[in-house]
Coordinates of C-alpha atoms in Angstrom, one line a residue:
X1 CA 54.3 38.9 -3.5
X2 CA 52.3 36.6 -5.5
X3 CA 52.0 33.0 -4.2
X4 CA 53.7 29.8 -5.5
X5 CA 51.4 27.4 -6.1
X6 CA 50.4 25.2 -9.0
X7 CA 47.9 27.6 -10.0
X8 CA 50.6 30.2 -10.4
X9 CA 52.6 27.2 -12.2
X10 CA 49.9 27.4 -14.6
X11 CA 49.6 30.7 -15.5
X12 CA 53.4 31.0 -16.8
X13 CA 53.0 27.8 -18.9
X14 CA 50.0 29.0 -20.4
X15 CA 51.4 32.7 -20.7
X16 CA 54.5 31.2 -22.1
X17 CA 52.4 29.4 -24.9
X18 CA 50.6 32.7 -25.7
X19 CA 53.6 35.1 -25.6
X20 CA 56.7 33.1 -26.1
X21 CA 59.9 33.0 -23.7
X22 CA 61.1 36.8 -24.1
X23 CA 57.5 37.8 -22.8
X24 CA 57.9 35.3 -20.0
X25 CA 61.4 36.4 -18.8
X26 CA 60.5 40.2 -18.2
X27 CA 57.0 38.8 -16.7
X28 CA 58.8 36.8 -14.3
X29 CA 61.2 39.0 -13.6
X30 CA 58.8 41.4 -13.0
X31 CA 56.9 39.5 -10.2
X32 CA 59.9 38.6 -8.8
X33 CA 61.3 41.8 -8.4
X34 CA 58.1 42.8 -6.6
X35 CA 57.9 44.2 -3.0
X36 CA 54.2 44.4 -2.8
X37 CA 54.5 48.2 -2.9
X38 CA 50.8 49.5 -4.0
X39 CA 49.2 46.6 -2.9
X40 CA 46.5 47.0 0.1
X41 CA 47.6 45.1 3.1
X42 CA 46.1 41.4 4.3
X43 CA 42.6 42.4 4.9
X44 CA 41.5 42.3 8.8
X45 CA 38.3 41.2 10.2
X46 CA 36.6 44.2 12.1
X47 CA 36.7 44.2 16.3
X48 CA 33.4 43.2 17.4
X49 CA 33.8 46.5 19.0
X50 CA 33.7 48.5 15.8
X51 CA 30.8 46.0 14.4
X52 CA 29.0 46.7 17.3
X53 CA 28.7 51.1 16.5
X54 CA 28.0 50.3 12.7
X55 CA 25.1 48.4 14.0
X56 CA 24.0 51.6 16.3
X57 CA 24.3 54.0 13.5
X58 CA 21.7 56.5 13.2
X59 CA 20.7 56.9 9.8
X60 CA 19.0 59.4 7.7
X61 CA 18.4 57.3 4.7
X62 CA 18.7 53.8 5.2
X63 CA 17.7 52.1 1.7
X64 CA 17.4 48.6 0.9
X65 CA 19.9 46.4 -0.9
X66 CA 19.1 43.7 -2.5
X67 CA 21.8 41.5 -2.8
X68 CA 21.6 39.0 -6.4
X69 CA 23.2 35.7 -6.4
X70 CA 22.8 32.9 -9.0
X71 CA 23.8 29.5 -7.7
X72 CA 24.2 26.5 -9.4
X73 CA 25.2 23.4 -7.5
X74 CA 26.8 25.5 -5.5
X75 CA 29.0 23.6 -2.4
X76 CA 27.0 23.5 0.6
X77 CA 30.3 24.7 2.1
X78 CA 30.9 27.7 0.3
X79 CA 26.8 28.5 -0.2
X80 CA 26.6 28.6 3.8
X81 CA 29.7 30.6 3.9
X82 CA 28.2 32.9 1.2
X83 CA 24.9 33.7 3.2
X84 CA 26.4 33.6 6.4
X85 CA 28.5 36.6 5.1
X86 CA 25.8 38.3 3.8
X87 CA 23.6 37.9 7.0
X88 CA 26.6 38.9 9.7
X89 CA 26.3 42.4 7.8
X90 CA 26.5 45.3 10.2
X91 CA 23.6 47.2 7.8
X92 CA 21.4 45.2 7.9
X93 CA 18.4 46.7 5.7
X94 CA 18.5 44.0 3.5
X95 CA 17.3 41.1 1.1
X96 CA 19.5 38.2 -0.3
X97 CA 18.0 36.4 -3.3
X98 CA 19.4 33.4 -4.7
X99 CA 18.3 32.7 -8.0
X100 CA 18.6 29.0 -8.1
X101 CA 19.2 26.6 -11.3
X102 CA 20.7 23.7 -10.4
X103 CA 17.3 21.4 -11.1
X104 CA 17.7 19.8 -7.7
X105 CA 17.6 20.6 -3.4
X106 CA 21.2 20.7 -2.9
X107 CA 20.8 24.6 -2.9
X108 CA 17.1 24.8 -1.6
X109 CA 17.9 22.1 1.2
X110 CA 20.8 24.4 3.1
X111 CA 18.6 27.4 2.5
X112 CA 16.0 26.3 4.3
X113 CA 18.0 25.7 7.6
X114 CA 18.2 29.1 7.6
X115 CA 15.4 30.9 9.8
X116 CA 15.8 34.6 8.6
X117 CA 13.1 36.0 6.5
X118 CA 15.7 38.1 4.4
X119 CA 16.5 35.3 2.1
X120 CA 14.7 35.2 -0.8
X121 CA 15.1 32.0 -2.4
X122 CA 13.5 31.5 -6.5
X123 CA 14.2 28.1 -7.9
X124 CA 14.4 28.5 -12.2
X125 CA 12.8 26.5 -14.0
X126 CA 15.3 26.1 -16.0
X127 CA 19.1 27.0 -16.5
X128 CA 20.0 30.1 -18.6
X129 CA 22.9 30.9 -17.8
X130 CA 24.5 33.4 -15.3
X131 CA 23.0 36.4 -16.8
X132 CA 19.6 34.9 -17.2
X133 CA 19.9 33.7 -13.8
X134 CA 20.9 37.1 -12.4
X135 CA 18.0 39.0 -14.1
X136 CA 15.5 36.8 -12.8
X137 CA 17.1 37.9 -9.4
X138 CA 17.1 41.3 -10.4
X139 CA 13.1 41.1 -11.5
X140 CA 12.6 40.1 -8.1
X141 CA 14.5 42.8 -6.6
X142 CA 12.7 45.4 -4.3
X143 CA 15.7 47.5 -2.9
X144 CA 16.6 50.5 -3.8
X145 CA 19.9 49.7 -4.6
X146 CA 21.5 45.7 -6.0
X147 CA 24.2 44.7 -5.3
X148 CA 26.3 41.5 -7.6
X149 CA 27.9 38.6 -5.5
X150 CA 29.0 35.1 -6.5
X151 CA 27.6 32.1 -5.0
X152 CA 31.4 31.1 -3.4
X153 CA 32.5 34.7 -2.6
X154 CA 32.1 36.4 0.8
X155 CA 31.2 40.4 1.6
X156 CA 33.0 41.6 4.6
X157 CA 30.8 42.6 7.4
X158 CA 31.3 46.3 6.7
X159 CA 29.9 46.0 3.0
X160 CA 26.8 47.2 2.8
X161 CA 27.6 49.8 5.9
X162 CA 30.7 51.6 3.7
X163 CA 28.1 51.4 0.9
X164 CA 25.0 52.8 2.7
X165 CA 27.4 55.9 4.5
X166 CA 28.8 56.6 0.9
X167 CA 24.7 57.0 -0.8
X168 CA 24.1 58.9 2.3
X169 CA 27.1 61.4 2.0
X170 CA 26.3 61.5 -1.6
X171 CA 22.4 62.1 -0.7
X172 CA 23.7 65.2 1.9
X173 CA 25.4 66.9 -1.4
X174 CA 22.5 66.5 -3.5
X175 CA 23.8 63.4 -5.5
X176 CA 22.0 60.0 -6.1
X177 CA 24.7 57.9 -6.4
X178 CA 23.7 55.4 -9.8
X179 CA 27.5 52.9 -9.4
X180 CA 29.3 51.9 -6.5
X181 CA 32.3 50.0 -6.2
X182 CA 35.2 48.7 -3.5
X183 CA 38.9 47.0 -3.5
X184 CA 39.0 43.6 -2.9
X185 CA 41.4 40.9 -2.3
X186 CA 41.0 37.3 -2.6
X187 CA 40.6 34.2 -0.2
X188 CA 42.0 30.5 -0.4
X189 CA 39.5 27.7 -0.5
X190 CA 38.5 27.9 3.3
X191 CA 38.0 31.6 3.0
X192 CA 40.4 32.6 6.1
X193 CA 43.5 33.4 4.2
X194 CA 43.3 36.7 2.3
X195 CA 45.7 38.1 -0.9
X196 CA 46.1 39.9 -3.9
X197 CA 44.6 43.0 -2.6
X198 CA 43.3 44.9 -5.1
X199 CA 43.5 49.1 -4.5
X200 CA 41.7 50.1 -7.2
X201 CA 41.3 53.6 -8.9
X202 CA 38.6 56.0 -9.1
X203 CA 36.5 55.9 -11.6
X204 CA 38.6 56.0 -15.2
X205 CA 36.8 55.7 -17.9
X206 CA 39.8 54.5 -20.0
X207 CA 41.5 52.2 -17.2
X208 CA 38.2 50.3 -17.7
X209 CA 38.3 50.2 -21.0
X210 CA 41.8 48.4 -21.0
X211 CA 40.4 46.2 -18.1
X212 CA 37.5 45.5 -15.7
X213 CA 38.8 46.6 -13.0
X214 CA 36.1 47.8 -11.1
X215 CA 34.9 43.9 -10.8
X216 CA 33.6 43.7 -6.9
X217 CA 31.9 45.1 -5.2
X218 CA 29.6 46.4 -6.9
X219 CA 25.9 48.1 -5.9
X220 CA 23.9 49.8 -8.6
X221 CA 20.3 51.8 -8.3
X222 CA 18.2 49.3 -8.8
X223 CA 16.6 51.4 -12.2
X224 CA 19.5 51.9 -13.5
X225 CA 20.1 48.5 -13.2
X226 CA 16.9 47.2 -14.3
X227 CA 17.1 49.6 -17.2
X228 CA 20.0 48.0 -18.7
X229 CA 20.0 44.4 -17.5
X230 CA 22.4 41.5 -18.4
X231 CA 23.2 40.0 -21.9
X232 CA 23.4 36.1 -22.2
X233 CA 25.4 36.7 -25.2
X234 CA 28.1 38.4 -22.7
X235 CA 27.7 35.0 -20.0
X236 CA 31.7 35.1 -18.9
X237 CA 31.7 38.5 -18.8
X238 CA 28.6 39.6 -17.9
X239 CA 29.7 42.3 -15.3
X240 CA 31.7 44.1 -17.0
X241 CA 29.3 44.2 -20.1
X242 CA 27.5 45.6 -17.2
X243 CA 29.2 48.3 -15.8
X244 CA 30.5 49.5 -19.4
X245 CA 26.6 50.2 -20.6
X246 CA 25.6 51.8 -17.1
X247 CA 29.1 53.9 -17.6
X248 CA 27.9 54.8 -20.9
X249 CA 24.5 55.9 -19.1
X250 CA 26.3 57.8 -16.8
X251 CA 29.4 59.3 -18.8
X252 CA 27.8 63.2 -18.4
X253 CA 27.1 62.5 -14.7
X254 CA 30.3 61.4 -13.5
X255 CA 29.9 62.4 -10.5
X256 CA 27.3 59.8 -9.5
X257 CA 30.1 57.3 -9.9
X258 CA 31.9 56.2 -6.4
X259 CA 34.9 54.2 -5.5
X260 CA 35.2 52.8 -1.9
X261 CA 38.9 52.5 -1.3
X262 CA 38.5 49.7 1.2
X263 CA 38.0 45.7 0.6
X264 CA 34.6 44.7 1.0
X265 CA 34.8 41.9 -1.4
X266 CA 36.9 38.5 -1.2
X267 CA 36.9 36.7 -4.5
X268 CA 37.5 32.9 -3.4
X269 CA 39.8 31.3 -5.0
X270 CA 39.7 27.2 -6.2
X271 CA 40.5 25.2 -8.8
X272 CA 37.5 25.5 -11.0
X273 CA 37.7 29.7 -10.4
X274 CA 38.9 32.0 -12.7
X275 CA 40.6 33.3 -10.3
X276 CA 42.9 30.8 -9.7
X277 CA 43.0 29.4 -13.2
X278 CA 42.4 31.8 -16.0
X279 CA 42.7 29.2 -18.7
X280 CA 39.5 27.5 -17.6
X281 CA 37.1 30.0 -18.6
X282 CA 39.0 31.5 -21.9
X283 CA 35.4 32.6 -23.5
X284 CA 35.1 35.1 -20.4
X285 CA 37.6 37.5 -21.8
X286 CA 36.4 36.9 -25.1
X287 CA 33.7 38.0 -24.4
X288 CA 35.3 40.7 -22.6
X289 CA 36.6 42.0 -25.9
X290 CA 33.3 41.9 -27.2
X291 CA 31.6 44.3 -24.3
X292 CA 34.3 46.5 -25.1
X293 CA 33.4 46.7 -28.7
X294 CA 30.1 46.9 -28.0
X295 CA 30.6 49.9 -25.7
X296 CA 32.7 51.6 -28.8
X297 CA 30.1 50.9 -31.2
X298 CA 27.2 52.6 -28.7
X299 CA 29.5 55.7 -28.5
X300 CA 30.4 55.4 -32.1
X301 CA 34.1 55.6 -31.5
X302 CA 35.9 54.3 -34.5
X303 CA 38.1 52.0 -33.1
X304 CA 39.6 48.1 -32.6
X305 CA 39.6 45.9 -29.5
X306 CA 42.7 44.3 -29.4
X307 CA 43.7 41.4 -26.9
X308 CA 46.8 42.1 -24.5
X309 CA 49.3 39.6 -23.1
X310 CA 47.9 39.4 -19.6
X311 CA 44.1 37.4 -20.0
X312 CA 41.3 39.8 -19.9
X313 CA 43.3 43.5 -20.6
X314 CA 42.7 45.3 -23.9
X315 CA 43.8 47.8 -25.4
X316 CA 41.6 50.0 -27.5
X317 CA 43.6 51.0 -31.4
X318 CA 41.8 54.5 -32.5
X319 CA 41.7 55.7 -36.0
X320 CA 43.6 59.4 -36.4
X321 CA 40.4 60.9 -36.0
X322 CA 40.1 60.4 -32.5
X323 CA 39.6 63.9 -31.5
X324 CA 36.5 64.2 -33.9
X325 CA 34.9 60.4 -32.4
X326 CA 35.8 61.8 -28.8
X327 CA 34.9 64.7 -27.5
X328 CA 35.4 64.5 -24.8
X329 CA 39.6 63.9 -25.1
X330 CA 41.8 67.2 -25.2
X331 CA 45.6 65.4 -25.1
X332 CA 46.6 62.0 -25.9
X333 CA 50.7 61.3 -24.1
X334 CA 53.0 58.4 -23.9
X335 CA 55.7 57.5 -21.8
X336 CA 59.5 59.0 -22.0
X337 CA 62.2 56.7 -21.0
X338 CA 65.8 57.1 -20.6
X339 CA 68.8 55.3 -21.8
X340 CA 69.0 52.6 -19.1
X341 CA 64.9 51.7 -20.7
X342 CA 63.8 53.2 -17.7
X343 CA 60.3 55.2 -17.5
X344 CA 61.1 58.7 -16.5
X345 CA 57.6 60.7 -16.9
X346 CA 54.6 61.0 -19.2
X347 CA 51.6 60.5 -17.0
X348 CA 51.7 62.9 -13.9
X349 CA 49.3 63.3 -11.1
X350 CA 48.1 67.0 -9.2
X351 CA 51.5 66.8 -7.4
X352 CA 53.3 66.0 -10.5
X353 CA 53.8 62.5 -9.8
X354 CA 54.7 59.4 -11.9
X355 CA 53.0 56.5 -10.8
X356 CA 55.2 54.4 -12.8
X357 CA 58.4 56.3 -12.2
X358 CA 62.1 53.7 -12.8
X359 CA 59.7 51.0 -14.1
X360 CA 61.8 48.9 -16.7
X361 CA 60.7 49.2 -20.1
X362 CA 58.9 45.7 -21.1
X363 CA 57.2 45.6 -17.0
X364 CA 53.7 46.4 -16.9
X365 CA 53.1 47.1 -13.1
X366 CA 51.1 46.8 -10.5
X367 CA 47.6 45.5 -11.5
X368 CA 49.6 46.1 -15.5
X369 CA 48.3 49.5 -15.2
X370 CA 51.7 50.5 -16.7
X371 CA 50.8 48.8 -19.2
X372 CA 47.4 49.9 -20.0
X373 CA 45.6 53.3 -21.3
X374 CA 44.0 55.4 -18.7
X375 CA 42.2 58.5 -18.3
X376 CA 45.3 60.6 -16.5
X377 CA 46.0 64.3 -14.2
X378 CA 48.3 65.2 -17.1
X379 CA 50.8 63.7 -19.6
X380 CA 54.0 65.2 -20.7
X381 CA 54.6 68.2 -23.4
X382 CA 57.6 66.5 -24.7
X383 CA 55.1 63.1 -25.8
X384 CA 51.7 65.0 -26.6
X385 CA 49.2 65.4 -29.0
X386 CA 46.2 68.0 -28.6
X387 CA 43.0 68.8 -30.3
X388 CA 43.5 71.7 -32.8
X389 CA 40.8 74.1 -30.5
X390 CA 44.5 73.6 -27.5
X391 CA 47.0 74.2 -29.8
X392 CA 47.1 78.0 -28.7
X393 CA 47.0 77.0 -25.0
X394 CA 50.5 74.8 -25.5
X395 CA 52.2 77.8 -27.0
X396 CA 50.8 80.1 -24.5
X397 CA 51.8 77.8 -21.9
X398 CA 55.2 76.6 -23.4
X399 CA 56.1 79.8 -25.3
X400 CA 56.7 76.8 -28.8
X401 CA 54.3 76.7 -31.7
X402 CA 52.6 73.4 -31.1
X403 CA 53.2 72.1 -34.7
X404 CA 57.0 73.2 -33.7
X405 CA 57.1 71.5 -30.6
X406 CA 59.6 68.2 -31.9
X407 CA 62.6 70.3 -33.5
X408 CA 62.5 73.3 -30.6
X409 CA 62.7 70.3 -27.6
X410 CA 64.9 68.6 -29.6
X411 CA 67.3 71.6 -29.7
X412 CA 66.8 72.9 -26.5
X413 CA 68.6 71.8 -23.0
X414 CA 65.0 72.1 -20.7
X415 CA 65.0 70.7 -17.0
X416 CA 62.8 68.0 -15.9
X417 CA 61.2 70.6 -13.3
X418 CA 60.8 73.0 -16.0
X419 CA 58.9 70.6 -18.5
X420 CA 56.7 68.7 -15.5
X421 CA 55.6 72.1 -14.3
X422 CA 54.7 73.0 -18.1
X423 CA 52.7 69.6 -18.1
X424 CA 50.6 70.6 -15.1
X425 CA 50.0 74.3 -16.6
X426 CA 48.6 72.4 -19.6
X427 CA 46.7 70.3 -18.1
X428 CA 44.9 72.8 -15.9
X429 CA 43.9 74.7 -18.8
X430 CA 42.5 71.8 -20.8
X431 CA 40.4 70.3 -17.2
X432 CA 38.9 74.1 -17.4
X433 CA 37.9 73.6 -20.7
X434 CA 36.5 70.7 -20.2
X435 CA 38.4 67.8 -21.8
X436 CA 40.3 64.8 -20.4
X437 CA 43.7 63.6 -21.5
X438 CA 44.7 60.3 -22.4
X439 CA 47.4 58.5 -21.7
X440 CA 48.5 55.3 -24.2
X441 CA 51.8 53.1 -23.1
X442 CA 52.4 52.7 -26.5
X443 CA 51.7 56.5 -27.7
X444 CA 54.9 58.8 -29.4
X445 CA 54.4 61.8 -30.7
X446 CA 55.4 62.0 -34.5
X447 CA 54.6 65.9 -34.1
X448 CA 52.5 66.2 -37.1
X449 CA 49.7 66.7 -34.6
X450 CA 48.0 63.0 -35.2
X451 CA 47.4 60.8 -33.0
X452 CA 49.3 57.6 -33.9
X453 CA 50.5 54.6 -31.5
X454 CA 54.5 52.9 -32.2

């Protein structure tokens, strides 16, 4: 459960400014209902037992990470705590560069009571701005593999080891892993108490769309990388700019993508953090929207960004022509609620599974994933839409003409069992044919075979 504090204070006032009382009610309802169910639990600090055997691995790659942090004036407490987290890593086949602008020592003058020749320390000449900053560091970098961290965050100790084994499995199947990310939680102002774990997803394409969720940690091959760089005209939301162009690089090779369920990553939280006050950097998820935009335009997706309730999610409004802009989508679902406004089904895993199964209409979730489009297993054939080249498959599978579909499951008794099992048929068929399916929270099927949100 989330904690009281004036920065939580905060949030609701500003929330209630933006999206008026109803809003507010369900949203603080919501929280207060919540058990902490899906949330990863307090993050624990390895035995120096277990650090001791990551240090003794035997490796059969063991490439370089450069690690890119742009400081600023940074704290002397929180810079120390930074590189000491950094240096205390298990792996430890590594460079730290600080790309500093803050125009004085109070950066350069901790660094150098450091006596460790991994630290690589670049004073700018002048300020640019994070992603300036950052790409100076990146110029500078000679791993094979970057990773991003903030100049008051901390690694855990087991970073760079959970990101090393993961390139190395990868490496053993043939793959050269190009994006890397972890969970991650985040820290009170002396960086000992941990919260807000974050159990993220794998990678989903249209989760990230909706929301940068993949945030920290994140390790990308250092050409890839370099290829793309940062944008100062994304400074706020630089990183997620980021990761949207290198998915975009990487959308036919999925498989180089790779999520570390495990937090390696505590985002620190203070006053003058995002993370603790949303309202003090309000361009960040503007700019947010933009990187999304930006990403539609390079695919040439005909579609609007629009802003959600919660700061920094999306959602993305397609034209009906969606199937000919992506082709990559089979189905587009929704949600199906009963009469107590209660989500019954839609979006289904392998098993058949509803992550959001009971959840009050007008709740968004954990994370607001409820709330949010993402790429999903399978969506229901009572709330469906399909590309013309599937509308065989549903009949085949369903035994109804798809453009039938609304008046025969209107008039027919069908058990949940029956139509679930039905939804994962379909679905296998369109994953063999290679498509994805789509599922959009605010998606109902007017069965004339468009797509078309409430």
């Amino acid at each position: 459960m989330s904690k009281i504090s004036i920065a939580n204070l905060k949030k609701t006032i500003y929330y209630l400014k933006r999206n008026g009382l109803r809003d507010t009610y369900l949203a603080a309802l919501e929280r207060f209902r919540e058990k902490g169910s899906g949330v990863c639990a307090t993050y624990k600090e390895l035995t120096e037992e277990e650090k001791q055997r990551q240090r003794l691995t035997a490796w059969q790659r063991r490439p370089l990470f450069s690690i890119l942090v742009p400081t600023y004036k940074t704290p002397s407490v929180y810079l120390r705590a930074m590189i000491d987290s950094v240096l205390d890593q298990t792996y430890e086949n590594l460079e730290l560069i600080l790309a500093d602008a803050s125009g004085d020592d109070s950066v350069k003058g901790v660094v150098d009571t450091y006596e460790d020749e991994r630290i690589v320390y670049i004073a700018l000449e002048q300020n640019g701005g994070i992603s300036e900053n950052t790409n100076a560091a990146l110029e500078r970098a000679r791993g094979e593999y970057v990773g991003l961290l903030d100049h008051d965050d901390l690694l855990t100790s087991d970073a760079l080891y959970e990101m090393a084994r993961q390139i190395e499995t990868a490496h053993q199947a043939g793959i050269s892993a190009g994006l890397l990310y972890s969970d991650e939680d985040k820290c009170d102002e002396t960086g000992t108490k941990f919260y807000e774990g974050h159990s993220k997803m794998d990678f989903n394409l249209d989760l990230l769309l909706s929301n940068n969720y993949i945030c920290h940690f994140l390790v990308l091959h250092r050409e890839l990388a370099q290829s793309v760089s940062l944008r100062k005209d994304f400074d706020g939301a630089q990183d997620f700019d980021l990761v949207l162009r290198c998915a975009a690089r990487l959308m036919q090779e999925r498989e180089r993508i790779f999520h570390i369920p495990k937090t390696l990553y505590h985002w620190r939280c203070h006053q003058a953090s995002t993370a603790a006050n949303p309202k003090s950097k309000l361009y960040a998820y503007e700019a947010g929207g933009r990187a999304v935009t930006s990403f539609l335009d390079t695919m040439d997706w005909k579609a609007t960004v629009v802003p959600l309730k919660h700061l920094g999610f999306y959602r993305v409004d397609y034209s009906e022509t969606l199937f000919e802009d992506r082709k990559d989508l089979g189905a587009v679902g929704g949600p199906l609620w009963n009469h107590k406004n209660e989500m019954t089904g839609g979006i289904y895993d392998e098993a058949g599974k509803c992550p959001y199964q009971g959840l009050r209409k007008g709740f968004s979730g954990y994370m607001h994933r409820a709330a949010l489009q993402q790429e999903a297993y399978a969506v229901d054939v009572r709330n469906v839409v399909l590309r013309p080249q599937l509308w065989e498959v549903f009949e085949q599978v369903t035994g109804i003409p798809y453009l039938q579909r609304r008046q025969h499951l209107a008039g027919v008794q069908v058990t949940e069992e029956v139509c679930r099992n039905q939804s994962l048929s379909l679905a296998k068929e369109i994953h063999e044919k290679g498509y994805r399916i789509l599922w959009d929270p605010e998606f109902e099927d007017e069965g004339n075979g468009c797509y078309s949100k409430l």
